[in-house]
Amino acid sequence: MMRIGLFLLTNLAVIVVFSIVFGILSRFFGVGGVYSAGGINYASLAIMCGVYGMVGSMVSLFISKWMAKRSTGTVVIEAPSNATEQWLIDTVAKQARAVNIDMPEVGIFNNSQPNAFATGWNKNKALVAVSSGLLQSMTADEVEAVLAHEIGHVANGDMVTLALIQGVINAFVMFFARIIGNFVDRTVFKNEGDGPGIGYFVTSIVMDILLGFLASAIVMWFSRLREFRADEMGAKLASRDKMISALDALRPAEQRPDQMPESMKAFAIASGQSTGFSIANLFRSHPTLDDRIAALRKYNPSEA
């Protein structure tokens, strides 16, 4: 149902760029000490992949809010121009105080489907945005619950945790991509030189992309877990009934093709029915609405 999100796409692009740059430096300038006449130095490779993997993830994290605004066309409310905008600001401010975080930026993006997202590199420098369709189709209580859900993502530090998980995954992806690249270079391209050949570079980059895509299933697993946690925060800050009602209100939109940009689907509260090719449930960023509602019915905010 859900595809790779903005963070994953940005992260993958950064990793590929790093791979190309590092390949050029190591091939022509001998930087890195990873490849020698005796083959790959696995210790040096592991260190390099760990550093580059985390850097790629952190870059994705730091630009996440800027990219989110651009990809969705979100307009941040600087000065409320109507009662609805004032209510949004007041509600988010109240919820932010309740979880002891700084006031996030609040924005609205033009999308006919009910949706919302939260992002940012720091829980005190976050952005919470809702769609025009959400404001038009949901009651005030339901919108309040959706905002509480997004504040839950922020307060739980989901973006930072996601970045750390992605950084570790990046390191493994880059490490094994270069092991495979070296194997192909030596066995298929018959390179017997002192340094890596074209087979190593091409295969490494291709495997960065392929393994990065496959490894995203791990990130999607974490994404599904964080949705349950954010729903619980929504129930705690608004009420369980309001949160369940908000999720129920998403059902009609779930039956239609999703209008959210592909790059932002992993960070939204809901998704519509995907069209075209889909790869099982391993790559779903969100649990089903039925699973989320069932979990909420068992959750008691007063005991949390």
mmCIF file of C-alpha atoms in Angstrom:
data_model
loop_
_atom_site.group_PDB
_atom_site.id
_atom_site.type_symbol
_atom_site.label_atom_id
_atom_site.label_comp_id
_atom_site.label_asym_id
_atom_site.label_seq_id
_atom_site.Cartn_x
_atom_site.Cartn_y
_atom_site.Cartn_z
ATOM 1 C CA MET A 1 0.000 0.000 0.000
ATOM 2 C CA MET A 2 2.745 2.413 0.834
ATOM 3 C CA ARG A 3 5.880 3.154 -1.124
ATOM 4 C CA ILE A 4 9.315 4.453 -0.241
ATOM 5 C CA GLY A 5 9.004 7.862 1.440
ATOM 6 C CA LEU A 6 10.827 11.130 1.041
ATOM 7 C CA PHE A 7 13.426 10.227 3.646
ATOM 8 C CA LEU A 8 14.262 6.935 1.958
ATOM 9 C CA LEU A 9 14.507 8.464 -1.503
ATOM 10 C CA THR A 10 16.701 11.317 -0.327
ATOM 11 C CA ASN A 11 18.860 8.944 1.675
ATOM 12 C CA LEU A 12 19.336 6.621 -1.297
ATOM 13 C CA ALA A 13 20.287 9.516 -3.559
ATOM 14 C CA VAL A 14 22.865 10.737 -1.034
ATOM 15 C CA ILE A 15 24.354 7.245 -0.702
ATOM 16 C CA VAL A 16 24.698 6.878 -4.472
ATOM 17 C CA VAL A 17 26.408 10.275 -4.712
ATOM 18 C CA PHE A 18 28.776 9.330 -1.876
ATOM 19 C CA SER A 19 29.496 6.039 -3.610
ATOM 20 C CA ILE A 20 30.463 7.763 -6.839
ATOM 21 C CA VAL A 21 32.609 10.366 -5.092
ATOM 22 C CA PHE A 22 34.347 7.803 -2.921
ATOM 23 C CA GLY A 23 34.922 5.564 -5.930
ATOM 24 C CA ILE A 24 36.623 8.381 -7.815
ATOM 25 C CA LEU A 25 38.775 9.365 -4.833
ATOM 26 C CA SER A 26 39.857 5.813 -4.095
ATOM 27 C CA ARG A 27 40.524 4.929 -7.744
ATOM 28 C CA PHE A 28 42.448 7.968 -8.888
ATOM 29 C CA PHE A 29 43.783 9.483 -5.653
ATOM 30 C CA GLY A 30 44.208 6.452 -3.428
ATOM 31 C CA VAL A 31 41.979 7.903 -0.700
ATOM 32 C CA GLY A 32 40.447 5.567 1.847
ATOM 33 C CA GLY A 33 42.801 2.595 1.898
ATOM 34 C CA VAL A 34 39.930 0.194 1.179
ATOM 35 C CA TYR A 35 41.252 -1.376 -2.005
ATOM 36 C CA SER A 36 44.836 -2.552 -2.489
ATOM 37 C CA ALA A 37 46.810 -5.067 -4.527
ATOM 38 C CA GLY A 38 45.728 -7.752 -2.080
ATOM 39 C CA GLY A 39 42.046 -6.957 -2.554
ATOM 40 C CA ILE A 40 39.616 -5.304 -0.165
ATOM 41 C CA ASN A 41 40.670 -4.292 3.330
ATOM 42 C CA TYR A 42 37.497 -5.326 5.150
ATOM 43 C CA ALA A 43 38.216 -3.380 8.329
ATOM 44 C CA SER A 44 38.754 -0.145 6.403
ATOM 45 C CA LEU A 45 35.694 -0.863 4.285
ATOM 46 C CA ALA A 46 33.527 -1.368 7.375
ATOM 47 C CA ILE A 47 34.703 1.930 8.887
ATOM 48 C CA MET A 48 34.165 3.798 5.635
ATOM 49 C CA CYS A 49 30.669 2.356 5.187
ATOM 50 C CA GLY A 50 29.743 3.165 8.780
ATOM 51 C CA VAL A 51 30.807 6.796 8.429
ATOM 52 C CA TYR A 52 29.285 7.319 4.987
ATOM 53 C CA GLY A 53 26.112 5.466 5.911
ATOM 54 C CA MET A 54 25.415 7.644 8.917
ATOM 55 C CA VAL A 55 26.328 10.849 7.066
ATOM 56 C CA GLY A 56 23.868 9.988 4.289
ATOM 57 C CA SER A 57 21.120 9.363 6.809
ATOM 58 C CA MET A 58 21.832 12.563 8.743
ATOM 59 C CA VAL A 59 21.804 14.681 5.570
ATOM 60 C CA SER A 60 18.382 13.207 4.752
ATOM 61 C CA LEU A 61 17.187 14.035 8.257
ATOM 62 C CA PHE A 62 18.404 17.634 8.241
ATOM 63 C CA ILE A 63 16.743 18.501 4.924
ATOM 64 C CA SER A 64 13.535 16.542 5.600
ATOM 65 C CA LYS A 65 11.429 19.572 6.571
ATOM 66 C CA TRP A 66 12.589 21.642 3.611
ATOM 67 C CA MET A 67 11.894 18.770 1.213
ATOM 68 C CA ALA A 68 8.479 18.131 2.753
ATOM 69 C CA LYS A 69 7.408 21.729 2.206
ATOM 70 C CA ARG A 70 8.556 21.665 -1.403
ATOM 71 C CA SER A 71 7.080 18.296 -2.340
ATOM 72 C CA THR A 72 3.625 18.947 -0.844
ATOM 73 C CA GLY A 73 3.378 22.688 -1.413
ATOM 74 C CA THR A 74 2.774 23.214 2.300
ATOM 75 C CA VAL A 75 2.129 26.825 3.283
ATOM 76 C CA VAL A 76 3.229 27.554 6.833
ATOM 77 C CA ILE A 77 0.800 29.651 8.866
ATOM 78 C CA GLU A 78 2.832 32.709 9.830
ATOM 79 C CA ALA A 79 -0.122 34.817 10.935
ATOM 80 C CA PRO A 80 -3.585 33.179 11.129
ATOM 81 C CA SER A 81 -5.909 34.683 8.532
ATOM 82 C CA ASN A 82 -9.126 33.005 9.660
ATOM 83 C CA ALA A 83 -10.714 31.149 12.567
ATOM 84 C CA THR A 84 -9.666 27.734 11.276
ATOM 85 C CA GLU A 85 -6.000 28.669 11.082
ATOM 86 C CA GLN A 86 -6.141 30.226 14.542
ATOM 87 C CA TRP A 87 -7.741 27.055 15.907
ATOM 88 C CA LEU A 88 -5.005 24.924 14.325
ATOM 89 C CA ILE A 89 -2.290 27.066 15.900
ATOM 90 C CA ASP A 90 -3.966 27.042 19.311
ATOM 91 C CA THR A 91 -4.582 23.281 19.248
ATOM 92 C CA VAL A 92 -1.024 22.389 18.240
ATOM 93 C CA ALA A 93 0.356 24.815 20.832
ATOM 94 C CA LYS A 94 -1.735 23.185 23.572
ATOM 95 C CA GLN A 95 -0.631 19.695 22.562
ATOM 96 C CA ALA A 96 3.014 20.717 22.254
ATOM 97 C CA ARG A 97 2.946 22.099 25.798
ATOM 98 C CA ALA A 98 1.391 18.854 27.026
ATOM 99 C CA VAL A 99 4.341 16.802 25.748
ATOM 100 C CA ASN A 100 6.946 19.449 26.617
ATOM 101 C CA ILE A 101 8.226 20.283 23.133
ATOM 102 C CA ASP A 102 8.675 23.631 21.405
ATOM 103 C CA MET A 103 5.882 24.886 19.194
ATOM 104 C CA PRO A 104 6.200 23.261 15.752
ATOM 105 C CA GLU A 105 5.550 25.102 12.521
ATOM 106 C CA VAL A 106 1.977 24.509 11.404
ATOM 107 C CA GLY A 107 1.027 24.385 7.744
ATOM 108 C CA ILE A 108 -1.701 23.479 5.276
ATOM 109 C CA PHE A 109 -1.193 21.776 1.922
ATOM 110 C CA ASN A 110 -3.656 21.568 -0.942
ATOM 111 C CA ASN A 111 -4.885 17.983 -1.248
ATOM 112 C CA SER A 112 -8.506 16.887 -1.563
ATOM 113 C CA GLN A 113 -7.934 13.765 0.519
ATOM 114 C CA PRO A 114 -7.841 13.880 4.330
ATOM 115 C CA ASN A 115 -4.200 13.561 5.356
ATOM 116 C CA ALA A 116 -1.499 15.034 7.572
ATOM 117 C CA PHE A 117 2.181 14.583 8.329
ATOM 118 C CA ALA A 118 4.919 15.634 10.714
ATOM 119 C CA THR A 119 8.636 15.913 10.022
ATOM 120 C CA GLY A 120 11.784 17.713 11.124
ATOM 121 C CA TRP A 121 15.322 16.957 12.280
ATOM 122 C CA ASN A 122 14.598 17.860 15.893
ATOM 123 C CA LYS A 123 11.475 17.509 18.007
ATOM 124 C CA ASN A 124 11.837 21.177 18.903
ATOM 125 C CA LYS A 125 12.196 22.210 15.246
ATOM 126 C CA ALA A 126 9.331 20.277 13.697
ATOM 127 C CA LEU A 127 6.621 20.851 11.108
ATOM 128 C CA VAL A 128 3.037 19.607 11.409
ATOM 129 C CA ALA A 129 0.884 19.965 8.296
ATOM 130 C CA VAL A 130 -2.687 19.022 7.414
ATOM 131 C CA SER A 131 -4.398 18.790 4.042
ATOM 132 C CA SER A 132 -7.229 21.013 2.924
ATOM 133 C CA GLY A 133 -9.276 17.845 2.406
ATOM 134 C CA LEU A 134 -8.822 16.841 6.032
ATOM 135 C CA LEU A 135 -10.092 20.190 7.272
ATOM 136 C CA GLN A 136 -13.111 19.957 4.973
ATOM 137 C CA SER A 137 -14.098 16.344 5.675
ATOM 138 C CA MET A 138 -13.400 15.839 9.377
ATOM 139 C CA THR A 139 -15.011 17.225 12.487
ATOM 140 C CA ALA A 140 -13.042 19.422 14.848
ATOM 141 C CA ASP A 141 -12.686 16.512 17.301
ATOM 142 C CA GLU A 142 -11.270 14.288 14.560
ATOM 143 C CA VAL A 143 -8.832 16.942 13.378
ATOM 144 C CA GLU A 144 -7.729 17.413 16.976
ATOM 145 C CA ALA A 145 -6.958 13.693 17.189
ATOM 146 C CA VAL A 146 -5.022 13.765 13.911
ATOM 147 C CA LEU A 147 -2.928 16.678 15.164
ATOM 148 C CA ALA A 148 -2.296 14.794 18.414
ATOM 149 C CA HIS A 149 -1.176 11.774 16.379
ATOM 150 C CA GLU A 150 1.345 13.924 14.486
ATOM 151 C CA ILE A 151 2.540 15.571 17.696
ATOM 152 C CA GLY A 152 3.067 12.025 18.946
ATOM 153 C CA HIS A 153 5.480 11.372 16.063
ATOM 154 C CA VAL A 154 7.379 14.520 16.994
ATOM 155 C CA ALA A 155 7.455 13.918 20.755
ATOM 156 C CA ASN A 156 8.518 10.290 20.287
ATOM 157 C CA GLY A 157 11.480 11.412 18.185
ATOM 158 C CA ASP A 158 10.474 9.128 15.334
ATOM 159 C CA MET A 159 12.441 11.001 12.690
ATOM 160 C CA VAL A 160 15.687 10.801 14.664
ATOM 161 C CA THR A 161 15.176 7.110 15.413
ATOM 162 C CA LEU A 162 14.399 6.506 11.761
ATOM 163 C CA ALA A 163 17.619 8.267 10.801
ATOM 164 C CA LEU A 164 19.679 6.113 13.164
ATOM 165 C CA ILE A 165 18.095 2.909 11.884
ATOM 166 C CA GLN A 166 18.600 4.045 8.304
ATOM 167 C CA GLY A 167 22.229 4.913 9.027
ATOM 168 C CA VAL A 168 22.967 1.389 10.255
ATOM 169 C CA ILE A 169 21.161 -0.084 7.256
ATOM 170 C CA ASN A 170 23.134 2.188 4.940
ATOM 171 C CA ALA A 171 26.384 0.878 6.378
ATOM 172 C CA PHE A 172 25.420 -2.740 5.761
ATOM 173 C CA VAL A 173 24.106 -1.960 2.273
ATOM 174 C CA MET A 174 27.296 -0.164 1.248
ATOM 175 C CA PHE A 175 29.508 -2.872 2.776
ATOM 176 C CA PHE A 176 27.848 -5.798 1.011
ATOM 177 C CA ALA A 177 27.430 -3.826 -2.237
ATOM 178 C CA ARG A 178 31.212 -3.427 -2.406
ATOM 179 C CA ILE A 179 31.857 -7.052 -1.507
ATOM 180 C CA ILE A 180 29.611 -8.086 -4.393
ATOM 181 C CA GLY A 181 31.179 -5.441 -6.630
ATOM 182 C CA ASN A 182 34.638 -6.804 -5.946
ATOM 183 C CA PHE A 183 33.481 -10.365 -6.625
ATOM 184 C CA VAL A 184 31.917 -9.409 -9.961
ATOM 185 C CA ASP A 185 34.956 -7.335 -10.911
ATOM 186 C CA ARG A 186 37.341 -10.231 -10.226
ATOM 187 C CA THR A 187 35.310 -13.167 -11.501
ATOM 188 C CA VAL A 188 33.138 -11.762 -14.288
ATOM 189 C CA PHE A 189 35.282 -8.910 -15.598
ATOM 190 C CA LYS A 190 38.512 -10.812 -14.859
ATOM 191 C CA ASN A 191 40.195 -7.723 -13.409
ATOM 192 C CA GLU A 192 43.615 -8.713 -12.075
ATOM 193 C CA GLY A 193 44.991 -5.206 -11.574
ATOM 194 C CA ASP A 194 46.114 -3.559 -8.367
ATOM 195 C CA GLY A 195 42.947 -1.474 -8.103
ATOM 196 C CA PRO A 196 39.230 -1.826 -8.719
ATOM 197 C CA GLY A 197 37.967 -1.927 -12.290
ATOM 198 C CA ILE A 198 34.827 -0.677 -13.975
ATOM 199 C CA GLY A 199 32.951 -3.818 -12.903
ATOM 200 C CA TYR A 200 33.512 -2.933 -9.259
ATOM 201 C CA PHE A 201 32.175 0.606 -9.588
ATOM 202 C CA VAL A 202 29.152 -0.218 -11.722
ATOM 203 C CA THR A 203 28.159 -3.252 -9.673
ATOM 204 C CA SER A 204 28.627 -1.407 -6.372
ATOM 205 C CA ILE A 205 26.325 1.423 -7.413
ATOM 206 C CA VAL A 206 23.696 -0.966 -8.800
ATOM 207 C CA MET A 207 23.807 -3.002 -5.599
ATOM 208 C CA ASP A 208 23.587 0.176 -3.490
ATOM 209 C CA ILE A 209 20.238 0.833 -5.154
ATOM 210 C CA LEU A 210 18.959 -2.745 -5.151
ATOM 211 C CA LEU A 211 20.031 -3.653 -1.608
ATOM 212 C CA GLY A 212 18.902 -0.220 -0.389
ATOM 213 C CA PHE A 213 15.429 -0.886 -1.746
ATOM 214 C CA LEU A 214 15.238 -4.366 -0.234
ATOM 215 C CA ALA A 215 16.566 -3.157 3.123
ATOM 216 C CA SER A 216 13.858 -0.505 3.232
ATOM 217 C CA ALA A 217 11.534 -3.285 4.423
ATOM 218 C CA ILE A 218 13.247 -2.930 7.804
ATOM 219 C CA VAL A 219 12.534 0.808 7.853
ATOM 220 C CA MET A 220 8.921 0.125 6.860
ATOM 221 C CA TRP A 221 8.616 -2.305 9.764
ATOM 222 C CA PHE A 222 9.711 0.458 12.134
ATOM 223 C CA SER A 223 7.309 2.857 10.408
ATOM 224 C CA ARG A 224 4.399 0.524 11.137
ATOM 225 C CA LEU A 225 5.395 0.312 14.793
ATOM 226 C CA ARG A 226 5.616 4.081 15.113
ATOM 227 C CA GLU A 227 2.077 4.473 13.762
ATOM 228 C CA PHE A 228 0.693 2.454 16.666
ATOM 229 C CA ARG A 229 2.692 4.574 19.119
ATOM 230 C CA ALA A 230 1.500 7.813 17.514
ATOM 231 C CA ASP A 231 -2.104 6.578 17.638
ATOM 232 C CA GLU A 232 -1.668 5.986 21.364
ATOM 233 C CA MET A 233 -0.391 9.533 21.787
ATOM 234 C CA GLY A 234 -3.404 10.767 19.832
ATOM 235 C CA ALA A 235 -5.662 8.890 22.220
ATOM 236 C CA LYS A 236 -3.798 10.302 25.219
ATOM 237 C CA LEU A 237 -3.808 13.945 24.088
ATOM 238 C CA ALA A 238 -7.273 14.047 22.492
ATOM 239 C CA SER A 239 -9.142 10.921 23.591
ATOM 240 C CA ARG A 240 -9.373 7.332 22.458
ATOM 241 C CA ASP A 241 -12.843 7.854 21.005
ATOM 242 C CA LYS A 242 -11.687 10.878 18.998
ATOM 243 C CA MET A 243 -8.681 8.977 17.655
ATOM 244 C CA ILE A 244 -10.801 5.987 16.635
ATOM 245 C CA SER A 245 -13.318 8.320 15.010
ATOM 246 C CA ALA A 246 -10.518 10.025 13.070
ATOM 247 C CA LEU A 247 -9.201 6.705 11.777
ATOM 248 C CA ASP A 248 -12.719 5.637 10.814
ATOM 249 C CA ALA A 249 -13.091 8.887 8.887
ATOM 250 C CA LEU A 250 -10.085 7.885 6.772
ATOM 251 C CA ARG A 251 -11.796 4.779 5.370
ATOM 252 C CA PRO A 252 -13.421 6.419 2.324
ATOM 253 C CA ALA A 253 -10.099 7.971 1.286
ATOM 254 C CA GLU A 254 -8.343 4.615 1.692
ATOM 255 C CA GLN A 255 -10.465 3.172 -1.096
ATOM 256 C CA ARG A 256 -9.287 5.773 -3.608
ATOM 257 C CA PRO A 257 -5.889 6.208 -5.285
ATOM 258 C CA ASP A 258 -3.577 8.171 -3.016
ATOM 259 C CA GLN A 259 -3.047 11.801 -3.985
ATOM 260 C CA MET A 260 -0.112 12.372 -1.658
ATOM 261 C CA PRO A 261 3.218 12.806 -3.456
ATOM 262 C CA GLU A 262 5.078 9.510 -3.671
ATOM 263 C CA SER A 263 7.907 11.069 -1.680
ATOM 264 C CA MET A 264 5.689 11.839 1.324
ATOM 265 C CA LYS A 265 3.480 8.752 1.667
ATOM 266 C CA ALA A 266 5.567 7.168 4.402
ATOM 267 C CA PHE A 267 5.099 10.239 6.628
ATOM 268 C CA ALA A 268 1.347 10.683 6.252
ATOM 269 C CA ILE A 269 -1.347 9.549 8.674
ATOM 270 C CA ALA A 270 -3.143 7.627 5.946
ATOM 271 C CA SER A 271 -2.855 6.365 2.416
ATOM 272 C CA GLY A 272 -5.329 5.584 -0.290
ATOM 273 C CA GLN A 273 -5.520 2.433 -2.324
ATOM 274 C CA SER A 274 -2.389 2.027 -4.420
ATOM 275 C CA THR A 275 -2.686 1.386 -8.107
ATOM 276 C CA GLY A 276 -0.283 -0.680 -10.163
ATOM 277 C CA PHE A 277 2.423 -3.010 -8.896
ATOM 278 C CA SER A 278 2.756 -3.612 -5.157
ATOM 279 C CA ILE A 279 5.307 -5.699 -3.232
ATOM 280 C CA ALA A 280 3.448 -7.468 -0.438
ATOM 281 C CA ASN A 281 3.021 -6.101 3.015
ATOM 282 C CA LEU A 282 6.720 -5.934 3.893
ATOM 283 C CA PHE A 283 6.861 -2.539 2.230
ATOM 284 C CA ARG A 284 3.780 -1.036 3.873
ATOM 285 C CA SER A 285 4.684 1.997 5.935
ATOM 286 C CA HIS A 286 1.330 1.938 7.769
ATOM 287 C CA PRO A 287 -0.690 -0.848 9.395
ATOM 288 C CA THR A 288 -4.235 -1.300 8.144
ATOM 289 C CA LEU A 289 -6.897 0.909 9.666
ATOM 290 C CA ASP A 290 -8.584 -2.175 11.123
ATOM 291 C CA ASP A 291 -5.381 -3.155 12.939
ATOM 292 C CA ARG A 292 -4.853 0.372 14.237
ATOM 293 C CA ILE A 293 -8.428 0.677 15.517
ATOM 294 C CA ALA A 294 -8.265 -2.769 17.121
ATOM 295 C CA ALA A 295 -5.066 -1.786 18.931
ATOM 296 C CA LEU A 296 -6.656 1.437 20.171
ATOM 297 C CA ARG A 297 -9.688 -0.386 21.549
ATOM 298 C CA LYS A 298 -7.283 -2.346 23.787
ATOM 299 C CA TYR A 299 -5.385 0.780 24.810
ATOM 300 C CA ASN A 300 -6.277 2.606 28.026
ATOM 301 C CA PRO A 301 -4.779 6.145 28.031
ATOM 302 C CA SER A 302 -5.292 6.457 31.795
ATOM 303 C CA GLU A 303 -2.952 3.515 32.408
ATOM 304 C CA ALA A 304 -0.185 4.780 30.100
#
